[in-house]
PDB file of C-alpha atoms and ligand atoms in Angstrom:
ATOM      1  CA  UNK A 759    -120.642-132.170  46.114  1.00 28.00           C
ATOM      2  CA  UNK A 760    -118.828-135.819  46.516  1.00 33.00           C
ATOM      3  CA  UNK A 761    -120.859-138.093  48.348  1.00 35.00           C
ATOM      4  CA  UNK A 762    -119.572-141.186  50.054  1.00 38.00           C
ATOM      5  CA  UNK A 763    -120.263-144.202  47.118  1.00 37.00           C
ATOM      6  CA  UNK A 764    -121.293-141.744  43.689  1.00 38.00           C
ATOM      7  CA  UNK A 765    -117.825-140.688  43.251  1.00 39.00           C
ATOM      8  CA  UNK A 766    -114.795-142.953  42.833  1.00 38.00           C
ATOM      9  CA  UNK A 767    -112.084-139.897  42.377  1.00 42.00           C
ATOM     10  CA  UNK A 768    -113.200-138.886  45.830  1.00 44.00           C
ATOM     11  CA  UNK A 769    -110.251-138.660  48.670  1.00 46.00           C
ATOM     12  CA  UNK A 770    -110.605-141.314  51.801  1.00 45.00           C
ATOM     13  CA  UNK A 771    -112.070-137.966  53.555  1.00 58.00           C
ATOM     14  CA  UNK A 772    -115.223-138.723  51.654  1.00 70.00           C
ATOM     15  CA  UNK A 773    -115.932-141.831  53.288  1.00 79.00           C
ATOM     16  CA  UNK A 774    -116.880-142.108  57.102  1.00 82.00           C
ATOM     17  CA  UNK A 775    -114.561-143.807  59.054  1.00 94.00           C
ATOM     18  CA  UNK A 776    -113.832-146.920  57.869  1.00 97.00           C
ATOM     19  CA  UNK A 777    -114.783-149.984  60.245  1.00 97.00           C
ATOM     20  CA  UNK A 778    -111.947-151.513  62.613  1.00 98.00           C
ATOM     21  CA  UNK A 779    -111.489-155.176  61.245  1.00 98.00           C
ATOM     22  CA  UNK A 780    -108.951-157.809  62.456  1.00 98.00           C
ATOM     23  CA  UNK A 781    -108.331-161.257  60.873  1.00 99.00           C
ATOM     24  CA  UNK A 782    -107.481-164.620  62.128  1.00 98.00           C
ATOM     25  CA  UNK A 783    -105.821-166.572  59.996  1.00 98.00           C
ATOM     26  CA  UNK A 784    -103.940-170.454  60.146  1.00 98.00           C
ATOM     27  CA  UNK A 785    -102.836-171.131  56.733  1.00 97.00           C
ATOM     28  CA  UNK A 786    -102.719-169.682  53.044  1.00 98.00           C
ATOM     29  CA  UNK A 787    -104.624-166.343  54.024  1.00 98.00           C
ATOM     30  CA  UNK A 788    -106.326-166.003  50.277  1.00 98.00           C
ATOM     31  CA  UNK A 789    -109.257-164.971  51.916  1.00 98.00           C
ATOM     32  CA  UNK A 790    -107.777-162.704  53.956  1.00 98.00           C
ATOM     33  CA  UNK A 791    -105.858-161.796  50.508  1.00 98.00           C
ATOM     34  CA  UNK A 792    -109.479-160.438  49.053  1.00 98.00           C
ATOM     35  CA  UNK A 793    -110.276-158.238  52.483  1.00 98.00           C
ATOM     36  CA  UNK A 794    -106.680-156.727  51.903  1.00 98.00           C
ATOM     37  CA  UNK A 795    -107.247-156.163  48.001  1.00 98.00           C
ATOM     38  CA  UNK A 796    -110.989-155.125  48.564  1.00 98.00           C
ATOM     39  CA  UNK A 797    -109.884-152.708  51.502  1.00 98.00           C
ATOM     40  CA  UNK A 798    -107.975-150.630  49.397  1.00 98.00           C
ATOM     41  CA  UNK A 799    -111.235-148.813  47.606  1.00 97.00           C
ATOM     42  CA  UNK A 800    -111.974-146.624  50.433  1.00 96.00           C
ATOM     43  CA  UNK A 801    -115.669-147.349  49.498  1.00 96.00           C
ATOM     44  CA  UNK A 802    -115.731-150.490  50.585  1.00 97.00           C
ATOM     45  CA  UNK A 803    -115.943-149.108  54.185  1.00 97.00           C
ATOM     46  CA  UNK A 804    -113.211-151.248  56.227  1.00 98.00           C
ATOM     47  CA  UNK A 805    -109.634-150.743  57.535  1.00 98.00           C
ATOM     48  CA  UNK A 806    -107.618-154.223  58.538  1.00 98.00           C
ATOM     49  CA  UNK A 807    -105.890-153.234  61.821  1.00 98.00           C
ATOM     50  CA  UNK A 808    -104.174-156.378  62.561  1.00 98.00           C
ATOM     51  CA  UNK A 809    -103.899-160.178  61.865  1.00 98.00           C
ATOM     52  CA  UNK A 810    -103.615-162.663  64.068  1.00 98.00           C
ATOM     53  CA  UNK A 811    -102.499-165.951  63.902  1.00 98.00           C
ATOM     54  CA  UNK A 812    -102.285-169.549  65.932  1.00 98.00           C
ATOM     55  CA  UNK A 813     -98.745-170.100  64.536  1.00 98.00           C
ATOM     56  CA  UNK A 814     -95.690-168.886  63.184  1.00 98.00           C
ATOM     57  CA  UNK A 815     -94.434-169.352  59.102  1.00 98.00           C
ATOM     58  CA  UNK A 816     -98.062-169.414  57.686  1.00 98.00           C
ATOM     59  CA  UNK A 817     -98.681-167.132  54.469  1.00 98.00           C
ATOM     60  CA  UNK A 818    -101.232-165.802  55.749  1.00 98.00           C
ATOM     61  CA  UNK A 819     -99.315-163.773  58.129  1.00 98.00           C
ATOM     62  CA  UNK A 820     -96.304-163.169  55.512  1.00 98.00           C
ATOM     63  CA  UNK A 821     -99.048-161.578  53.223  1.00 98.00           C
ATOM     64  CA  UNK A 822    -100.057-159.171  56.273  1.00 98.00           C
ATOM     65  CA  UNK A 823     -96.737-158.030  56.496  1.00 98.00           C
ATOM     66  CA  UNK A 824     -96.532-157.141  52.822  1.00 98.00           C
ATOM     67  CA  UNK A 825     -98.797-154.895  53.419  1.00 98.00           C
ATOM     68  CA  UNK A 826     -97.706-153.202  56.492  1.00 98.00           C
ATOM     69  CA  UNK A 827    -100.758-154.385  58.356  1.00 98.00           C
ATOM     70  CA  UNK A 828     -99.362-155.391  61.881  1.00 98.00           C
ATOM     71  CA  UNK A 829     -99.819-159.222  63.001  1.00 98.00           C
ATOM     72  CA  UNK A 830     -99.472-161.190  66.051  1.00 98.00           C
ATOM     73  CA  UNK A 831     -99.391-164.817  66.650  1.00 98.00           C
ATOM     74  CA  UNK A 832    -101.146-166.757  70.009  1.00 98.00           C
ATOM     75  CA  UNK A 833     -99.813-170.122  70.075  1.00 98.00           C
ATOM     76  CA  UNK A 834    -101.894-172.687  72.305  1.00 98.00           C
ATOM     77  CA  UNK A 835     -98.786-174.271  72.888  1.00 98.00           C
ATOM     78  CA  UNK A 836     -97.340-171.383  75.149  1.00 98.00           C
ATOM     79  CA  UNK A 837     -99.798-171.691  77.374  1.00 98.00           C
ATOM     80  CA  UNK A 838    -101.128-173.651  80.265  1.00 98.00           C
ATOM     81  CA  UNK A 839    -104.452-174.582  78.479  1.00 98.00           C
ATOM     82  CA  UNK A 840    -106.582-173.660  76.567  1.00 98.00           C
ATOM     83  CA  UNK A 841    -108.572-170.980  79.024  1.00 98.00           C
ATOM     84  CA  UNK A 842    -105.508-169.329  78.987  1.00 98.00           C
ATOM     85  CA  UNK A 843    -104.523-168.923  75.628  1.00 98.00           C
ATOM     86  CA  UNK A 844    -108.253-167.960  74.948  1.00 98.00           C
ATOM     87  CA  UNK A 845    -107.617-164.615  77.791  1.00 98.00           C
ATOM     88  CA  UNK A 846    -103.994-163.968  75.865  1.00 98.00           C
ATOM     89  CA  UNK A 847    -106.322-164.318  72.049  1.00 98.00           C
ATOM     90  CA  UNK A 848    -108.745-161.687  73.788  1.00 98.00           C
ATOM     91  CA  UNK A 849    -106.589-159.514  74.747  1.00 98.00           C
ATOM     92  CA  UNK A 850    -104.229-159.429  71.841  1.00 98.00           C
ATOM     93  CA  UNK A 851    -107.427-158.832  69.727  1.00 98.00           C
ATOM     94  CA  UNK A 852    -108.510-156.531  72.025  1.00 98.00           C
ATOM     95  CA  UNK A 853    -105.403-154.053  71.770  1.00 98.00           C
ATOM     96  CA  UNK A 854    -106.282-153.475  68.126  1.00 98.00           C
ATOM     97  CA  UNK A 855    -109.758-152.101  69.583  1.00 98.00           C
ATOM     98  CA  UNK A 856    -111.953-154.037  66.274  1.00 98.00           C
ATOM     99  CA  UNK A 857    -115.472-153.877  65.414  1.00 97.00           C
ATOM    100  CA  UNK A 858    -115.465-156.959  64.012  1.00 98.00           C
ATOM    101  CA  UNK A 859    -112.885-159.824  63.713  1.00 98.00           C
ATOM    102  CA  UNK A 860    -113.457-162.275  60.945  1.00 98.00           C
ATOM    103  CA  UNK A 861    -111.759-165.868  61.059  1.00 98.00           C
ATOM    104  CA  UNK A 862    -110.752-166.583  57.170  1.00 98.00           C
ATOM    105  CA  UNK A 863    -109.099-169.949  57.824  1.00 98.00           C
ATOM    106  CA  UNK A 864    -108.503-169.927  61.437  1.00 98.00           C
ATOM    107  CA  UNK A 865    -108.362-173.607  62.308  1.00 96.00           C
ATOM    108  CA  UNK A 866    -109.217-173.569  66.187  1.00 97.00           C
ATOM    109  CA  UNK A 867    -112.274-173.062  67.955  1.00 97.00           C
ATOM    110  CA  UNK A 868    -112.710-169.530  69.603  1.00 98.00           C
ATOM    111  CA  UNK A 869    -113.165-169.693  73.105  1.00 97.00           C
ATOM    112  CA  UNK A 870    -115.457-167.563  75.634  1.00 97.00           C
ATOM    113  CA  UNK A 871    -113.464-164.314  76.060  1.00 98.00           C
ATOM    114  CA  UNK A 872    -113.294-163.869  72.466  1.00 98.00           C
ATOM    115  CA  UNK A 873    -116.542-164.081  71.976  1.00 98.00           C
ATOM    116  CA  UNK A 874    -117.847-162.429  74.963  1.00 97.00           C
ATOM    117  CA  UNK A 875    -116.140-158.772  73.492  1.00 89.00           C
ATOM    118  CA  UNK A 876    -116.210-159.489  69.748  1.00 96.00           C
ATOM    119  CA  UNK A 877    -118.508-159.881  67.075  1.00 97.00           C
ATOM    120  CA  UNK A 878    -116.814-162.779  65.217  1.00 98.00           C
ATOM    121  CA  UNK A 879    -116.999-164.074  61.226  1.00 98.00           C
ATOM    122  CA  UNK A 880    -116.082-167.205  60.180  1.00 98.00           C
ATOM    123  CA  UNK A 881    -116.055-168.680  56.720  1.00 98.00           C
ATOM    124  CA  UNK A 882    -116.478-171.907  56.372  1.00 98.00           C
ATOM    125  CA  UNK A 883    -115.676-174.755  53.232  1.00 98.00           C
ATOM    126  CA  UNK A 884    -119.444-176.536  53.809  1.00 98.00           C
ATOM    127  CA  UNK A 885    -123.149-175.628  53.348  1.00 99.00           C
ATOM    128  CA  UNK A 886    -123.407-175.675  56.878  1.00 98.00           C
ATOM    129  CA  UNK A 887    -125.158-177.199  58.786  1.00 98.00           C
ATOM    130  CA  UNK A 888    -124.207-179.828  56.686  1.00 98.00           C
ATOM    131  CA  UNK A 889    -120.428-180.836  57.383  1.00 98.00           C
ATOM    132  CA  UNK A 890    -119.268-178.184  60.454  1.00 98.00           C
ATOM    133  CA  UNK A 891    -115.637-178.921  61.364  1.00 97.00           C
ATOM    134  CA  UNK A 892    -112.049-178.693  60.382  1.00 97.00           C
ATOM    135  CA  UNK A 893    -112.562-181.716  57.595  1.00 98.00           C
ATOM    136  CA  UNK A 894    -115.624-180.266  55.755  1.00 98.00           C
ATOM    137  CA  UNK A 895    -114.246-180.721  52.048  1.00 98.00           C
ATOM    138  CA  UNK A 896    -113.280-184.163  52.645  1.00 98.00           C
ATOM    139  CA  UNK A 897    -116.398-184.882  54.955  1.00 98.00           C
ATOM    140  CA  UNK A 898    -118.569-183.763  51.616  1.00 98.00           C
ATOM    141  CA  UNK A 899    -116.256-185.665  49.674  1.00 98.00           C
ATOM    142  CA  UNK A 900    -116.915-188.787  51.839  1.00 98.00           C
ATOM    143  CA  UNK A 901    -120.674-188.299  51.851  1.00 98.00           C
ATOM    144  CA  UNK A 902    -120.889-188.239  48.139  1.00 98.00           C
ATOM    145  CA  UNK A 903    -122.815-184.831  47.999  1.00 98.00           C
ATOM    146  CA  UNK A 904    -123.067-183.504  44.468  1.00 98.00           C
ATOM    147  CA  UNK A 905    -123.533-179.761  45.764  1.00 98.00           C
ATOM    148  CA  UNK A 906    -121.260-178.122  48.106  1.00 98.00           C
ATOM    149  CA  UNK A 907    -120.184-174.711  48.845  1.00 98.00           C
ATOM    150  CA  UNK A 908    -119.271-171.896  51.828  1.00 99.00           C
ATOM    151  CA  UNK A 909    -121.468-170.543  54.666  1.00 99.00           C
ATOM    152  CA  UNK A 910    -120.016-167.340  56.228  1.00 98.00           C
ATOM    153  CA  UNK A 911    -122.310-166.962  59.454  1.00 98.00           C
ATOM    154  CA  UNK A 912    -121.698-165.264  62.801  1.00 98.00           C
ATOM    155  CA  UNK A 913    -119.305-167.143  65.310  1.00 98.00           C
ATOM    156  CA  UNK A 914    -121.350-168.601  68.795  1.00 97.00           C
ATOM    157  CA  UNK A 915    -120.303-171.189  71.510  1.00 95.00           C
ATOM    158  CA  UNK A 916    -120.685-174.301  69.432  1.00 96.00           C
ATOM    159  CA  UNK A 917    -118.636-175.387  66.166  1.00 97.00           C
ATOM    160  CA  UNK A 918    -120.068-173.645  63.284  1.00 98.00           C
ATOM    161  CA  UNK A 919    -123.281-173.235  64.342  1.00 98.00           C
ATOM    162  CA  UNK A 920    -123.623-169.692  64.554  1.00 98.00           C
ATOM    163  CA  UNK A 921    -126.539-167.277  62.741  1.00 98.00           C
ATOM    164  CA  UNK A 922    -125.735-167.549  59.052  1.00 98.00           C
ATOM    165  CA  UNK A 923    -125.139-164.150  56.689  1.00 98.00           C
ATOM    166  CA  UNK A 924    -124.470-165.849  53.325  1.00 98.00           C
ATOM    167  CA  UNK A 925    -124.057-168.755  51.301  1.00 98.00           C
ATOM    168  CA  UNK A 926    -122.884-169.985  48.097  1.00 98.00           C
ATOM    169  CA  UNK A 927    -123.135-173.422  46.023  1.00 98.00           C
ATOM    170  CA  UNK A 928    -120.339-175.065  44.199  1.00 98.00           C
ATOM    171  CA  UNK A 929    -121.134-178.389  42.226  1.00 98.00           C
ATOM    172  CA  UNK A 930    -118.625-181.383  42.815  1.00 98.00           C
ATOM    173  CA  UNK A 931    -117.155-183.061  40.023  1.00 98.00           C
ATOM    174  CA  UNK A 932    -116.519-186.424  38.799  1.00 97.00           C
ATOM    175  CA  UNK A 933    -112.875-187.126  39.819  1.00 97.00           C
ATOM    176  CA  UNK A 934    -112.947-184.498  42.599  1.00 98.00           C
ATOM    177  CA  UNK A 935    -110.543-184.748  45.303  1.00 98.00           C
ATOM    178  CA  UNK A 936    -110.400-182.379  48.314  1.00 98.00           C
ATOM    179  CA  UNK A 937    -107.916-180.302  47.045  1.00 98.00           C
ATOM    180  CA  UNK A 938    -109.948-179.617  43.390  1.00 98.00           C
ATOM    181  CA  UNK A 939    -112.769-178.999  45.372  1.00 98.00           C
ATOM    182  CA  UNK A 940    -111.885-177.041  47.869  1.00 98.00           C
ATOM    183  CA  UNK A 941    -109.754-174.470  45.191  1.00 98.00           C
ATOM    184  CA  UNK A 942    -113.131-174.223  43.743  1.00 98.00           C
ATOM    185  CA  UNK A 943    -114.724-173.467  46.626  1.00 98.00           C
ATOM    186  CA  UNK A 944    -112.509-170.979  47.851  1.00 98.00           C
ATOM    187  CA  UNK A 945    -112.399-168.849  44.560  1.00 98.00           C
ATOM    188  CA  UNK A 946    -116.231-168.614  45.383  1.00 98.00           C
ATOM    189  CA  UNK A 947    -115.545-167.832  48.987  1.00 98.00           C
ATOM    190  CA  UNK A 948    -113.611-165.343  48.939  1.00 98.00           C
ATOM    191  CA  UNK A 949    -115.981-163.256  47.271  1.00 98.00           C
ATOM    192  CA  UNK A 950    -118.928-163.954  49.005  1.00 98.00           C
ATOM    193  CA  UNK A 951    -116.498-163.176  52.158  1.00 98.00           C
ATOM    194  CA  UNK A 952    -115.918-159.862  50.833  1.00 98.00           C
ATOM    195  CA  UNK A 953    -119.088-158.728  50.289  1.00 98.00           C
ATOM    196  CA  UNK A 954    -120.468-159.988  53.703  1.00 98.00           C
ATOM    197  CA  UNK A 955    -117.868-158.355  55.811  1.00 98.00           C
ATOM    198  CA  UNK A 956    -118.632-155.169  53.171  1.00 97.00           C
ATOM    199  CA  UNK A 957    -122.321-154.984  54.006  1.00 97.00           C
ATOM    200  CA  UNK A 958    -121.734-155.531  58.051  1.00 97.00           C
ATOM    201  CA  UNK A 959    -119.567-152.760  58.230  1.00 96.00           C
ATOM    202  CA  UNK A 960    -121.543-150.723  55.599  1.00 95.00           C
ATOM    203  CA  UNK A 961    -124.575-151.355  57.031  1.00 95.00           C
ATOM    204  CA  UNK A 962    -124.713-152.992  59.905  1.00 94.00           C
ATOM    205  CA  UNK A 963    -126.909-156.152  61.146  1.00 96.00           C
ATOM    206  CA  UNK A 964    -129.732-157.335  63.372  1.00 96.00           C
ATOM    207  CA  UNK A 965    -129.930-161.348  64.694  1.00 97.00           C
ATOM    208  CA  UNK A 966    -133.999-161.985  64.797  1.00 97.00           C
ATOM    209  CA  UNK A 967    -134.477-165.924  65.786  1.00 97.00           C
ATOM    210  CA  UNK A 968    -131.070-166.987  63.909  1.00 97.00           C
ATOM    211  CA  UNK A 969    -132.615-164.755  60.997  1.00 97.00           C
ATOM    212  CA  UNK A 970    -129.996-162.379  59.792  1.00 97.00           C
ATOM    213  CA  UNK A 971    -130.903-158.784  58.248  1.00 96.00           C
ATOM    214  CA  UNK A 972    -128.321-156.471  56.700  1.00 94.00           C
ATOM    215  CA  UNK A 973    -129.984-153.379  58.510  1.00 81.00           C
TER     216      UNK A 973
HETATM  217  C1  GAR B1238    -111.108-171.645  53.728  1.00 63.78           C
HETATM  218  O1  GAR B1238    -111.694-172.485  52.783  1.00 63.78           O
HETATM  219  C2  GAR B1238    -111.924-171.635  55.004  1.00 63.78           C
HETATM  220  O2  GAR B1238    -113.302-171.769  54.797  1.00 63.78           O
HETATM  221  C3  GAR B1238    -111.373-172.853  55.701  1.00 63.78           C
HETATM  222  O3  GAR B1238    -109.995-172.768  55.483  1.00 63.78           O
HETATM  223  C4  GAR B1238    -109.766-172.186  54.199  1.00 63.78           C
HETATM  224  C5  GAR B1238    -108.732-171.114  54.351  1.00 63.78           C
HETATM  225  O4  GAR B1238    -108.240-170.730  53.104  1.00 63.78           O
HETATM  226  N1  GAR B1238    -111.722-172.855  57.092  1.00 63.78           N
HETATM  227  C6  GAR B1238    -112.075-173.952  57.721  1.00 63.78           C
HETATM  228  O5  GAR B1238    -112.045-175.053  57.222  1.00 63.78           O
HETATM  229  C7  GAR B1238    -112.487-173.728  59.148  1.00 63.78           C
HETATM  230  N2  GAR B1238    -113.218-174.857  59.638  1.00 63.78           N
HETATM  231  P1  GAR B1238    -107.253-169.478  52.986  1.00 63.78           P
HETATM  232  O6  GAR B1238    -106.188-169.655  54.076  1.00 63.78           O
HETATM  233  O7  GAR B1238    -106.664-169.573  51.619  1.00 63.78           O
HETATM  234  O8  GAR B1238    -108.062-168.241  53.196  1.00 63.78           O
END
C-alpha cells in the first residue's frame, strides 16, 4: 500500500492535501524560486496559491507567472496611507484563502490586518536579533562581524522580532562587500527557507515563551 513519504512513484492522491501557501515578494524572488522548485515533489506537502507583490516589474513576480501561479501587486503608493494599503494587502491575501504566507524578500513592514488573519514567515539576511531591518548585510558589514547568516522566524508587530524557527551561519570574508555576502547568504537561505516552511506545513508548530517546536 503507498503511504504518503515511503513512496516517490506515488500519484499527488497519496499525499493529504497540500498546505495553502502565498508569497510576498519585492525583488529577485530566488527564494521564492526554491518554494516553487521544492513544491513540485508532492511530498513536500505545500501548494503556492498566489504571489504578491509591493510593485510592478520585479522578477520575483515574472518567475510566478512562469509558472502559472497567479500574482497580484499592492502598491502603497495607490493608497491613502499606509492603514489602507495594509486592509487592500489583507484582503488580496485573503482571497487566496492561505494557511500560511511567507515574506521571501518582501521589503515593507506588514501591518495589523495582515497579521491579525495570517500566520506570517519572513526570512531575513541577519542572525537576528543582531541587525533587524532592510540594511542587514551592509549593517553586518559595517559592524565588522566575522559570522553572519539568515533567521527565518514568525512575523509579529515589531521589525523582525518575531519567535524564531531556524537559523543558519555564513562566515564573512576578507574583501566582502554586501553583494558577495549577501549571494552567500542567500544560497544558504533558501534552503533553510525550504525546509522551515516544509516542516510547518508538514507538521505543524506550537509558540511556548518565544520557544518554537515543530509539533
Ligand atoms: C533575502 O536575502 C531576504 O532575506 C531579504 O531579501 C532577500 C531577497 O532575496 N529580505 C530582507 O532583507 C528583509 N528585511 P530574493 O528576492 O532573491 O529571494
Amino acid at each position: 500500500m503507498s503511504t504518503p513519504g515511503n513512496d516517490r512513484t506515488a500519484g499527488p492522491s497519496a499525499y493529504p492535501d497540500p498546505v495553502r501557501v502565498l508569497v510576498l515578494v519585492s525583488g529577485t524572488g530566488s527564494n521564492l524560486q526554491a518554494l516553487i522548485d521544492a513544491a513540485k515533489d508532492p511530498a513536500y506537502g505545500v501548494a503556492i496559491v498566489a504571489v504578491g507583490a509591493d510593485r510592478h516589474d520585479i522578477e520575483g513576480l515574472e518567475r510566478a507567472r512562469r509558472h502559472d501561479i497567479t500574482t497580484f501587486v499592492c502598491r502603497v503608493s495607490d493608497h491613502p496611507d499606509r492603514a489602507a494599503w495594509d486592509r487592500e494587502l489583507a484582503r488580496q491575501i485573503g482571497a487566496h484563502h492561505p494557511d500560511l504566507v511567507v515574506s521571501a524578500g518582501f521589503m515593507k513592514i506588514l501591518g495589523e490586518q495582515v497579521l491579525a488573519g495570517h500566520t506570517v514567515v519572513n526570512t531575513h539576511p541577519a542572525l537576528l536579533p543582531a541587525f533587524p531591518g532592510a540594511h542587514a548585510v551592509a549593517d553586518a558589514l559595517a559592524y565588522g562581524v566575522r559570522v553572519s547568516g539568515c533567521t527565518a522566524h514568525l512575523v509579529d508587530s515589531g521589525v523582525d522580532t518575531g519567535p524564531i524557527l531556524a537559523q543558519r551561519a555564513v562566515p564573512v570574508e576578507d574583501g566582502d562587500t554586501e553583494a558577495t555576502l549577501h549571494e552567500r547568504i542567500k544560497t544558504v537561505e533558501r534552503t533553510m527557507l525550504v525546509d522551515v516552511v516544509g516542516r510547518l506545513a508538514r507538521h505543524g508548530h506550537t509558540v511556548t515563551d518565544r520557544k518554537v517546536t515543530f509539533s
